[in-house]
GROMACS .gro file of C-alpha atoms in nm:
model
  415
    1UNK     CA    1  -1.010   1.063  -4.242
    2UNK     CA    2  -1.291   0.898  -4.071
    3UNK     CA    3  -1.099   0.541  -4.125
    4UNK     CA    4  -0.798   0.698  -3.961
    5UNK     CA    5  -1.013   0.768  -3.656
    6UNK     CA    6  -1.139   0.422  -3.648
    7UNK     CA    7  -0.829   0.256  -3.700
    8UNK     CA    8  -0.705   0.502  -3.389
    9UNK     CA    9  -1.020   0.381  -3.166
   10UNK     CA   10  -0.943   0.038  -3.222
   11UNK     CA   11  -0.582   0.077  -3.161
   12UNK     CA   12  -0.664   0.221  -2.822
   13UNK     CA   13  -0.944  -0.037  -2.712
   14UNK     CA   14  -0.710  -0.301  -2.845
   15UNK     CA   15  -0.428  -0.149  -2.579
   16UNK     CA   16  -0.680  -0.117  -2.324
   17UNK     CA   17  -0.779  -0.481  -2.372
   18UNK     CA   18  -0.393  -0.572  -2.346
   19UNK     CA   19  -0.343  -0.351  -2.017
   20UNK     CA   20  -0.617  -0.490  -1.829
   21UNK     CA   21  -0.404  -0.678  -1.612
   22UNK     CA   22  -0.263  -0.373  -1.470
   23UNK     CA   23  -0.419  -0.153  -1.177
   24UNK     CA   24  -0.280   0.168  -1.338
   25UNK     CA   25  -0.214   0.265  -1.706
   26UNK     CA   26   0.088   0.349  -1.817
   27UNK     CA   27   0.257   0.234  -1.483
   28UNK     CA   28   0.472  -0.100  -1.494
   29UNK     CA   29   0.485  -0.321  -1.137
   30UNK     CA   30   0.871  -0.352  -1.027
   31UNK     CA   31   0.992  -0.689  -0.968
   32UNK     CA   32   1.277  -0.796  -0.742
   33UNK     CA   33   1.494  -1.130  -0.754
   34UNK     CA   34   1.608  -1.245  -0.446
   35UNK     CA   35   1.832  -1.046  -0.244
   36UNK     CA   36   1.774  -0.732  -0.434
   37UNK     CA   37   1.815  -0.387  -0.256
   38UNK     CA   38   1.439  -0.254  -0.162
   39UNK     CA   39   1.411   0.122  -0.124
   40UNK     CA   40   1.233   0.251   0.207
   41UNK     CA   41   1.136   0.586   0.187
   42UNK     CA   42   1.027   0.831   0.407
   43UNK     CA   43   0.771   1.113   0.346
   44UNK     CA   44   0.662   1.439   0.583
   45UNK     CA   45   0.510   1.341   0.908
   46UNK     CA   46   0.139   1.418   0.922
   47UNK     CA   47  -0.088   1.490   1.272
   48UNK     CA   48  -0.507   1.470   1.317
   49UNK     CA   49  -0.456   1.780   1.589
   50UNK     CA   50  -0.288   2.003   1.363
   51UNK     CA   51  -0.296   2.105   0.986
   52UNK     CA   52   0.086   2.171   0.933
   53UNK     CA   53   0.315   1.866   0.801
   54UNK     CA   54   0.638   1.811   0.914
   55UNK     CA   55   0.935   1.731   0.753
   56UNK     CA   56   1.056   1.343   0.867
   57UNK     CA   57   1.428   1.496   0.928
   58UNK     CA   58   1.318   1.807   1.107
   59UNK     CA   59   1.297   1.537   1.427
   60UNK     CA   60   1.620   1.395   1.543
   61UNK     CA   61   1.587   1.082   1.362
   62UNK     CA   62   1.859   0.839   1.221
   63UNK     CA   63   2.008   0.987   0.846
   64UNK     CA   64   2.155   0.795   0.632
   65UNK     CA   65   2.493   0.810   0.508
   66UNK     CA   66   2.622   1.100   0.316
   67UNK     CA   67   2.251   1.310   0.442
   68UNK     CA   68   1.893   1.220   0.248
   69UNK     CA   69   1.822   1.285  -0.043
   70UNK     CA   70   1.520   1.429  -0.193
   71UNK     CA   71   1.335   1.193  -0.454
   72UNK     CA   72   1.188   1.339  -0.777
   73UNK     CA   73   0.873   1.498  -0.749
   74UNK     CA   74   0.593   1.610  -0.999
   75UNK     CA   75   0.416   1.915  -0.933
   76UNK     CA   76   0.127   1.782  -0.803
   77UNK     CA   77   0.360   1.628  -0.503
   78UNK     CA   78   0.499   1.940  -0.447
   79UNK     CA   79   0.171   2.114  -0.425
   80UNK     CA   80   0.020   1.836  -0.197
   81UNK     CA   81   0.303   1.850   0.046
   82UNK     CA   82   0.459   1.561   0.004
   83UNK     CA   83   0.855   1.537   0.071
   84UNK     CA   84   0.986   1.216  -0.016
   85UNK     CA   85   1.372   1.138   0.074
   86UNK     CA   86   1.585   0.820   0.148
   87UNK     CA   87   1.633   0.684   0.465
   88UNK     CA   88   1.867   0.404   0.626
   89UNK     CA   89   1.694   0.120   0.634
   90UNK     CA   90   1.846  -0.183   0.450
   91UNK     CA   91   1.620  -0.404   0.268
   92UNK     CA   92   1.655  -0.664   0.045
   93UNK     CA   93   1.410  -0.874  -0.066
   94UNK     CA   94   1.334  -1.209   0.100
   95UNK     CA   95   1.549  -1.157   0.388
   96UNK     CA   96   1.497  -1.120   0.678
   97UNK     CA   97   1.637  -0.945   0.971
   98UNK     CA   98   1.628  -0.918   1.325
   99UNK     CA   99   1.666  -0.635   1.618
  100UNK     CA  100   1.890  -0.493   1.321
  101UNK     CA  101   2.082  -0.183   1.494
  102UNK     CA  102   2.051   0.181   1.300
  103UNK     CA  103   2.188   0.442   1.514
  104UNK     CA  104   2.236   0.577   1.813
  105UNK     CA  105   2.074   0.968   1.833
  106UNK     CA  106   2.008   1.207   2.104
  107UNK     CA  107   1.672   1.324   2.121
  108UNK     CA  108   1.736   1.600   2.399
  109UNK     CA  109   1.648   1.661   2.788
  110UNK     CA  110   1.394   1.489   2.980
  111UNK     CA  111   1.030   1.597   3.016
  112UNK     CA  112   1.035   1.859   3.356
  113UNK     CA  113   0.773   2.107   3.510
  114UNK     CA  114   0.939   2.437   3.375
  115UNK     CA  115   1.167   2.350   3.074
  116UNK     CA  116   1.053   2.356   2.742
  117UNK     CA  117   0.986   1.975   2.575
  118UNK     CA  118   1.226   1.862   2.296
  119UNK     CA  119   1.158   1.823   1.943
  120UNK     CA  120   1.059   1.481   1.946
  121UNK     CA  121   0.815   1.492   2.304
  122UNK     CA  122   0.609   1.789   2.109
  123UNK     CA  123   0.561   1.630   1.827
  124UNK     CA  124   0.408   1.313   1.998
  125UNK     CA  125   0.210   1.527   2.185
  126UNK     CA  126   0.063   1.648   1.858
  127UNK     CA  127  -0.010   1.299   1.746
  128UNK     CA  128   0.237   1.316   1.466
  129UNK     CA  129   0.244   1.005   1.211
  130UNK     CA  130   0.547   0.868   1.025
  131UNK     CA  131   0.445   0.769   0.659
  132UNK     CA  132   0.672   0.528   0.472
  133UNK     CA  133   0.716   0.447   0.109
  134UNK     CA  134   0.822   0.068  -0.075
  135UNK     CA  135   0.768  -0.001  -0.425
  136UNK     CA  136   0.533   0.326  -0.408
  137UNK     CA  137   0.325   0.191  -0.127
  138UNK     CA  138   0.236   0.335   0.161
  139UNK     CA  139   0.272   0.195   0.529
  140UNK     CA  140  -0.018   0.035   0.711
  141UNK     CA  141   0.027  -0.001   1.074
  142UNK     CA  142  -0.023  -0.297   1.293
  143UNK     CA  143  -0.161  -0.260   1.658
  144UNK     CA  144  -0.106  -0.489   1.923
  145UNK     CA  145  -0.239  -0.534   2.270
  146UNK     CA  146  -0.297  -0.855   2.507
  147UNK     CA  147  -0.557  -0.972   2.330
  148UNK     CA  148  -0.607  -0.832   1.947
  149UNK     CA  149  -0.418  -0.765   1.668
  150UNK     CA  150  -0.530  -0.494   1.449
  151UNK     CA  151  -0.384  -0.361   1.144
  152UNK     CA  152  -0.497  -0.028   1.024
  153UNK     CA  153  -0.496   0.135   0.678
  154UNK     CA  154  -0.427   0.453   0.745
  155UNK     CA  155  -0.105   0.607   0.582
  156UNK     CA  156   0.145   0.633   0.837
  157UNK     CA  157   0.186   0.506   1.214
  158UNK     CA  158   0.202   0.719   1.586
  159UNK     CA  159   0.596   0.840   1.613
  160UNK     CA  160   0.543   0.766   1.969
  161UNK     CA  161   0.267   0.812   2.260
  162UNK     CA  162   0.164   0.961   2.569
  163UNK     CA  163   0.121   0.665   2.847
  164UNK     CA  164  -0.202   0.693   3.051
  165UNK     CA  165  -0.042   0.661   3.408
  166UNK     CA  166   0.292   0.938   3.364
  167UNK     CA  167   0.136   1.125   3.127
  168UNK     CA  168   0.496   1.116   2.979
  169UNK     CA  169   0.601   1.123   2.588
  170UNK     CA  170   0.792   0.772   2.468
  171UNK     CA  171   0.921   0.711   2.133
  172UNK     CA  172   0.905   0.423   1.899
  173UNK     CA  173   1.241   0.365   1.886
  174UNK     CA  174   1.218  -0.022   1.738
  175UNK     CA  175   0.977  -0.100   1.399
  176UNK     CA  176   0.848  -0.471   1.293
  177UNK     CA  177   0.878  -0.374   0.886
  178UNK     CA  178   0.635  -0.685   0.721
  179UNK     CA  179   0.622  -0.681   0.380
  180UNK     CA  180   0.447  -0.964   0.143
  181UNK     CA  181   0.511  -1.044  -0.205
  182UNK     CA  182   0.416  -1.299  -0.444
  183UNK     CA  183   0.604  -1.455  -0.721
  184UNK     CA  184   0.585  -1.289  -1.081
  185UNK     CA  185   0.438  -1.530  -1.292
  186UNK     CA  186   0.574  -1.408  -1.644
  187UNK     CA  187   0.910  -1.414  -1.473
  188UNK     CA  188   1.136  -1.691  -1.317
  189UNK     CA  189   1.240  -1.624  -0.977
  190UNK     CA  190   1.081  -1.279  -0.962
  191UNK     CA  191   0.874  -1.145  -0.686
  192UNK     CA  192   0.659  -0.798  -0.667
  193UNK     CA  193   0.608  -0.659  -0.344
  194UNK     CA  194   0.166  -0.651  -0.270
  195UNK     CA  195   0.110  -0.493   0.121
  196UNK     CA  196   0.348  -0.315   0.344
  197UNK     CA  197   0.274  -0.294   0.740
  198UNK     CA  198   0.508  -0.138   1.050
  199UNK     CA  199   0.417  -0.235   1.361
  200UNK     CA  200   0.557  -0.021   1.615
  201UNK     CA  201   0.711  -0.029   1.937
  202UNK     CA  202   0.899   0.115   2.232
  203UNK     CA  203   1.188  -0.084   2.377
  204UNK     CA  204   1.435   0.075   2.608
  205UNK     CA  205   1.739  -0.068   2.557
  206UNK     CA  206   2.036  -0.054   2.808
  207UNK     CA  207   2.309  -0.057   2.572
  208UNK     CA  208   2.738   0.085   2.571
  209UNK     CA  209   2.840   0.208   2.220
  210UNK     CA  210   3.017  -0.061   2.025
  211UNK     CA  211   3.395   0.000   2.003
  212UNK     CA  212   3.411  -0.118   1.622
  213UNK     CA  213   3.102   0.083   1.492
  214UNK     CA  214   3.075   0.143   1.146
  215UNK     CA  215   3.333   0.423   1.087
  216UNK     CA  216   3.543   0.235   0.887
  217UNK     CA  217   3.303   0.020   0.665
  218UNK     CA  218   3.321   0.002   0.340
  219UNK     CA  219   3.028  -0.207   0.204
  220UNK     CA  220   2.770   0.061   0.237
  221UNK     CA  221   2.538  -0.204   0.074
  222UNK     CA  222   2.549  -0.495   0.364
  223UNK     CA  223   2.258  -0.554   0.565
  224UNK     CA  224   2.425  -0.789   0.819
  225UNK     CA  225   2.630  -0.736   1.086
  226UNK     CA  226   2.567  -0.392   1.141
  227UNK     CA  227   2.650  -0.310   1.518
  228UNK     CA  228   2.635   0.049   1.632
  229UNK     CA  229   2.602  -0.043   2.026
  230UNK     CA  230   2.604  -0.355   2.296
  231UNK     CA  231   2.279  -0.403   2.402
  232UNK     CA  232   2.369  -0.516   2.776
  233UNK     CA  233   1.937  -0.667   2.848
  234UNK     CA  234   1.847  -0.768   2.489
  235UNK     CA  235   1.538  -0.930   2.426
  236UNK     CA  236   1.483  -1.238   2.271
  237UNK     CA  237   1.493  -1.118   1.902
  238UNK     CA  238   1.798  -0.880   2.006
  239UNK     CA  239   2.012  -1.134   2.178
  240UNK     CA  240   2.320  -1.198   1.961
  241UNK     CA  241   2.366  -1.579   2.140
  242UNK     CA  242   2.053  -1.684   1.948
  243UNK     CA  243   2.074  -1.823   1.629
  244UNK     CA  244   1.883  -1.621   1.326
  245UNK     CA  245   1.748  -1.958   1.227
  246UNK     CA  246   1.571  -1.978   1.594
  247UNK     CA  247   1.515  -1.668   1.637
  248UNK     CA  248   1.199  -1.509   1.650
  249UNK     CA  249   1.109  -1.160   1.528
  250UNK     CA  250   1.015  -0.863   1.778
  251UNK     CA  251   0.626  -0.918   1.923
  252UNK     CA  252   0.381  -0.783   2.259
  253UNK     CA  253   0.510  -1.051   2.522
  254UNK     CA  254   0.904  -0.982   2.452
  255UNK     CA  255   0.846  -0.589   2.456
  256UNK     CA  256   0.615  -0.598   2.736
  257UNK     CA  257   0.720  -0.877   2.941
  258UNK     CA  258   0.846  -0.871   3.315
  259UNK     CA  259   1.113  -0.632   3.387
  260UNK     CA  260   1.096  -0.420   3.043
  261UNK     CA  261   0.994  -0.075   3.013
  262UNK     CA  262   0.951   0.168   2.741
  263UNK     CA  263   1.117   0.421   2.613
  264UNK     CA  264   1.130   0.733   2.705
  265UNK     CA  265   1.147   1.066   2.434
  266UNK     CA  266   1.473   1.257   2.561
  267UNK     CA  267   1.859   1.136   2.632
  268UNK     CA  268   2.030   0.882   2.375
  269UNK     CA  269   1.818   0.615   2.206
  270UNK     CA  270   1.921   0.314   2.021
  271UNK     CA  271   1.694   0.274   1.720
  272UNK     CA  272   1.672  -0.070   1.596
  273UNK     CA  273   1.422  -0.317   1.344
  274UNK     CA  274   1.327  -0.606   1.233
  275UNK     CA  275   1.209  -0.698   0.863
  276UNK     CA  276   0.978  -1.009   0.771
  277UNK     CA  277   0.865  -1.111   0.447
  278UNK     CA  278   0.590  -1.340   0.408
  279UNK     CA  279   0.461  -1.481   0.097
  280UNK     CA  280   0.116  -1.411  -0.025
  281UNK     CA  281  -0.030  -1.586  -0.313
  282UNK     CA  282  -0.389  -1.468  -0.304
  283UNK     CA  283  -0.317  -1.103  -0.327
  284UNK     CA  284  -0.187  -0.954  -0.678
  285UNK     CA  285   0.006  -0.659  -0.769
  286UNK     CA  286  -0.280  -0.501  -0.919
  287UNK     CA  287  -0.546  -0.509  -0.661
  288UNK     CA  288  -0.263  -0.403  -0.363
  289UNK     CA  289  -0.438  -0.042  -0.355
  290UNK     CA  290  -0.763  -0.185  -0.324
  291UNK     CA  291  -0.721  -0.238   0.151
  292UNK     CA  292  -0.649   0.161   0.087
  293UNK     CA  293  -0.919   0.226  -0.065
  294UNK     CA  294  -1.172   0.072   0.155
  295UNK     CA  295  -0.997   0.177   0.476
  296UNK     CA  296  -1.212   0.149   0.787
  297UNK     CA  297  -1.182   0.517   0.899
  298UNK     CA  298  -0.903   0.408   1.127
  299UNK     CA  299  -0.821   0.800   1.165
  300UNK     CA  300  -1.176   0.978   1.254
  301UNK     CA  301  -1.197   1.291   1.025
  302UNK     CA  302  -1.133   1.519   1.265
  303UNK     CA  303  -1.330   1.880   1.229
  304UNK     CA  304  -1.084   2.144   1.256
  305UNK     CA  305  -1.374   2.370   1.430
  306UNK     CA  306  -1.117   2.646   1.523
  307UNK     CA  307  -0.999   2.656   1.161
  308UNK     CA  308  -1.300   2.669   1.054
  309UNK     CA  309  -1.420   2.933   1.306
  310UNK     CA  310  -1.133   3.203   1.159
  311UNK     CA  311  -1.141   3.147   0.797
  312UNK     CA  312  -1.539   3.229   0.851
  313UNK     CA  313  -1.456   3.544   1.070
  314UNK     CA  314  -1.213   3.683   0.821
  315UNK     CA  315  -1.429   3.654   0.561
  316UNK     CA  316  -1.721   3.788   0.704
  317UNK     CA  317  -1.490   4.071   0.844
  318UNK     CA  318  -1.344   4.132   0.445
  319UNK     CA  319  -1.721   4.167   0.314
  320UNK     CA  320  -1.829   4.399   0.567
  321UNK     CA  321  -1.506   4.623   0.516
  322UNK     CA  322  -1.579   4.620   0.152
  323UNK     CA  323  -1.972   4.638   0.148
  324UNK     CA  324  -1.880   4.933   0.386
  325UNK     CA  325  -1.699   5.138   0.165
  326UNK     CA  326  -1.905   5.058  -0.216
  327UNK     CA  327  -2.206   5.170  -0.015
  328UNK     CA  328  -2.022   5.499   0.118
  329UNK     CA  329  -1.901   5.544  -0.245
  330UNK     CA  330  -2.263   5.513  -0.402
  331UNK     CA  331  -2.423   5.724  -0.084
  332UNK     CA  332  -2.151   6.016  -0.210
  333UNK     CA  333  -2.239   5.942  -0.585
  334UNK     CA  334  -2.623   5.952  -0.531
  335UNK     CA  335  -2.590   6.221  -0.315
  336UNK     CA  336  -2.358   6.465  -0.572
  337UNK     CA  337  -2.594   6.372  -0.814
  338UNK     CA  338  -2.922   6.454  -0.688
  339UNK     CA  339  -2.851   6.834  -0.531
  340UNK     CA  340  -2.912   7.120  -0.723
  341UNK     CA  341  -2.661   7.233  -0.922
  342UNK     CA  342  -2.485   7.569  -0.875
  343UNK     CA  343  -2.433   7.816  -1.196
  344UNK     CA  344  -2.041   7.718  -1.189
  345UNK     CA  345  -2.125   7.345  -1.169
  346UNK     CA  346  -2.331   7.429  -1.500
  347UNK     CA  347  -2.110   7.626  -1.711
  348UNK     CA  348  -1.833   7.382  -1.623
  349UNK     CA  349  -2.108   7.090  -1.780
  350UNK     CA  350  -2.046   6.854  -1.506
  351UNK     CA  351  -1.865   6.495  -1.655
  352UNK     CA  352  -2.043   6.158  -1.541
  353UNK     CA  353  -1.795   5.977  -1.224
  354UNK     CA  354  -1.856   5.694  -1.026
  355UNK     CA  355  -2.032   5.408  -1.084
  356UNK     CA  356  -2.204   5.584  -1.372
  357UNK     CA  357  -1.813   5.554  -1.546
  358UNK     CA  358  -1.893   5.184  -1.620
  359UNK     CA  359  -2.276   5.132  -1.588
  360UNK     CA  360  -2.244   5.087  -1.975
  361UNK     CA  361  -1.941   4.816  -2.001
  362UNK     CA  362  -2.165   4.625  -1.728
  363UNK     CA  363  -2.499   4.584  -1.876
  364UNK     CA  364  -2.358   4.529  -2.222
  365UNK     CA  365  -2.463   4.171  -2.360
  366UNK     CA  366  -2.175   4.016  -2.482
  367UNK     CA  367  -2.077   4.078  -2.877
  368UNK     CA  368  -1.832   3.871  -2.968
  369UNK     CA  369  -1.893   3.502  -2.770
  370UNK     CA  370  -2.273   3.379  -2.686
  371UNK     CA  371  -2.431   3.464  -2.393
  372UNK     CA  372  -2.480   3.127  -2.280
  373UNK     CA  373  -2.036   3.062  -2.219
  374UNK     CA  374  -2.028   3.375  -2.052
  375UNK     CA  375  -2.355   3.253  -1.765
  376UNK     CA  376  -2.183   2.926  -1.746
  377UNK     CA  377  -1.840   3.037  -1.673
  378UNK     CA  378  -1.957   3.288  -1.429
  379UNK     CA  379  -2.175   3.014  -1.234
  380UNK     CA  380  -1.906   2.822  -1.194
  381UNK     CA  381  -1.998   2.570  -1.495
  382UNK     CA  382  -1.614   2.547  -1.578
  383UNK     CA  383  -1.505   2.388  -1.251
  384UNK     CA  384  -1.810   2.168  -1.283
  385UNK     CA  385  -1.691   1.979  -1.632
  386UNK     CA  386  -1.344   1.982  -1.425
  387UNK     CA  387  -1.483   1.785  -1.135
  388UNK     CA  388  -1.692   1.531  -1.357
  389UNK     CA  389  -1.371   1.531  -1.635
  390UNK     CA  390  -1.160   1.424  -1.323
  391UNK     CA  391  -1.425   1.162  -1.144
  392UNK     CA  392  -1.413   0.988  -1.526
  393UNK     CA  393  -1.058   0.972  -1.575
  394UNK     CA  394  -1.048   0.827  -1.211
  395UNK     CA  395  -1.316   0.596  -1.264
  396UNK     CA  396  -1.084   0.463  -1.521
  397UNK     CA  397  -0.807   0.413  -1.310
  398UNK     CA  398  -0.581   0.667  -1.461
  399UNK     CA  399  -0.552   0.879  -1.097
  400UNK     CA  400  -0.480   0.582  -0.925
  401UNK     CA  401  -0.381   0.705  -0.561
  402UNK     CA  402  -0.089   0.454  -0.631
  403UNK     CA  403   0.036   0.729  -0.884
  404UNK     CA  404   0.127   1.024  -0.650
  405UNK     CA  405   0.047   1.390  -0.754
  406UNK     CA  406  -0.151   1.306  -1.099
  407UNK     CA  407  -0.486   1.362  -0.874
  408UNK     CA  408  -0.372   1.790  -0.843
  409UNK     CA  409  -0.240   1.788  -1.194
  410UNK     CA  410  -0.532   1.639  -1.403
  411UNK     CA  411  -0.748   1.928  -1.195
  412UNK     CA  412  -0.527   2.196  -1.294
  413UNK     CA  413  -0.512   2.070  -1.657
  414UNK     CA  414  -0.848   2.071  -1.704
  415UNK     CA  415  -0.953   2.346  -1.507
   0.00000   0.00000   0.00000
């Protein structure tokens, strides 16, 4: 027996030894070859001013064809929120695109004193963030002004924002989508997919629907050629006379150059993006989690004092209600029990009631298990072995954020 254990321990370290290369146990890196199809996925939309999520479709945003579709989820997804589903974006790996056309979508009236904001203009006023999904990795954003460029590790990026001089809503109607990869080195002309990074923007294009738009296609698989609308003042990565192989992809100056303005959240919108992919050699598949990780609080955790505020009224409201009535209770109970007793009351031999009904059951010491697992699970010793089982198993890589959900199952398994 004890030489089937060993051989068992051995087996395991022996596997451990073997998977070291890996970020996550059990979880195998995808690779693509060139030209493969590359999922983009989008999950609920998440806000710093407000605790509710929002489902990425409940917006007037582009669908793809035939409606999304929900990806499989594990319980602990579905009890963090999350709502994964497909989206249109065409990808395929090492290929790039530019001022690629998606749709064409109303996003509803303008922004007036007296009418009620659309969808999309109350949602940016809330601060709302788009969060994206390839290869299981979530979007980083990229911000740009005249002078810096700063990319951010927080999941997600702004669906739009408020300018400073209108106080008006625009949208982000137009996404750079950079991904990097590296090349597989077990593998012959394999790449795996290590950072992922939209940088956003808001172009407002001037554009007539095209008369041959993609009603009758049949390759619902191309990525080229795919015209929903003229643009009639394209910018330099959107102008069709330019050449993809002197072309350059979507930045500041072209968006915010002479003459261009953004757009605005209301009326039709063209919604358009590019997609670059850049080799990186110095960054491996395993360590891609690792920028995530050690973000640099690009969101500021945000106190939700009015939250906070209620759930501490209520609860102080709750205990008083019920203090209130055990101490009426016991007042009537010490009160029955300490006046005389009338000739009836003794003839009838007055039964015990009240609290005196389980005074017995509660100061009984516990027969059948020790005393000691009854103190410990009442002071809360249980949920303690939880939260150090779970820190261990994380320390060891097995509730890797890169493996969605397993964080809210492994607590409810051990717990």
């Amino acid at each position: 027996m004890v030489q089937h254990y060993v051989t068992l321990l051995s087996a395991l370290l022996c596997g451990g030894h073997v998977a070291q290369a890996f970020y996550l146990p059990g979880v195998n890196p995808q690779s693509f070859a060139d030209g493969d199809p590359v999922k983009l996925k989008v999950n609920k939309m998440t806000s710093s001013q407000t605790l509710l999520p929002l489902d990425y479709y409940r917006l007037p945003y582009c669908q793809p064809e035939g409606g999304p579709k929900m990806d499989n989820e594990n319980l602990g997804e579905f009890l963090a929120g999350d709502r994964i589903e497909s989206s249109p974006y065409r990808l395929r790996m090492k290929e790039d695109m530019y001022c690629e056309q998606l749709c064409i979508t109303n996003l509803g009236r303008g922004e007036a004193k007296g009418v009620s904001p659309n969808k999309m203009v109350r949602a940016i006023r809330k601060n709302y963030h788009n969060n994206w999904i390839v290869d299981n990795l979530s979007s980083a954003t990229k911000v740009e002004d005249e002078t810096t460029v700063t990319t951010r590790y927080w999941q997600g990026f702004p669906i739009g924002f408020i300018a400073s001089d209108t106080m008006k809503a625009y949208v982000h109607n137009h996404v750079n989508i950079e991904i990097q990869y590296h090349a597989v080195e077990t593998e012959t002309d394999k790449f795996r997919i290590v950072r992922f990074v939209v940088e956003p923007f808001s172009i407002k294009h001037d554009f007539a629907p095209a008369e041959d738009d993609d009603d009758d296609a049949t390759d619902t698989d191309s990525v080229t050629n795919f015209k929903v609308a003229e643009i009639e003042n394209p910018i330099a990565s959107c102008n069709p006379l330019i050449k993809d192989d002197r072309k350059e992809h979507t930045n500041y100056d072209m968006v915010y150059g002479r003459g261009r303005d953004p757009q605005l959240a209301s009326g039709k919108v063209l919604f358009t993006y590019d997609v670059k992919w850049t080799e990186n050699k110095e960054l491996h598949w395993a360590s891609r989690w690792d920028v995530y990780l050690s973000m640099d609080n690009a969101i500021p955790d945000k106190v939700h004092w009015l939250s906070i505020a209620n759930s501490l009224v209520i609860v102080f409201v709750l205990t008083a209600m019920i203090a209130a009535i055990l101490v009426r209770n016991l007042r009537r109970d010490f009160h029955r029990y300490n006046r005389l007793a009338t000739d009836e009351e003794k003839a009838e031999d007055l039964e015990e009631f009240g609290w005196k009904l389980v005074h017995a059951d509660v100061f009984r010491p516990p027969s059948f298990s020790p005393l000691l697992l009854s103190v410990a699970c009442g002071s809360g010793a249980q949920i303690l072995c939880m939260a150090i089982a779970t820190l261990l198993f994380s320390a060891m890589g097995f509730l890797s954020p890169a493996n969605r959900g397993a964080l809210l199952m492994a607590q409810l398994l051990l717990y």
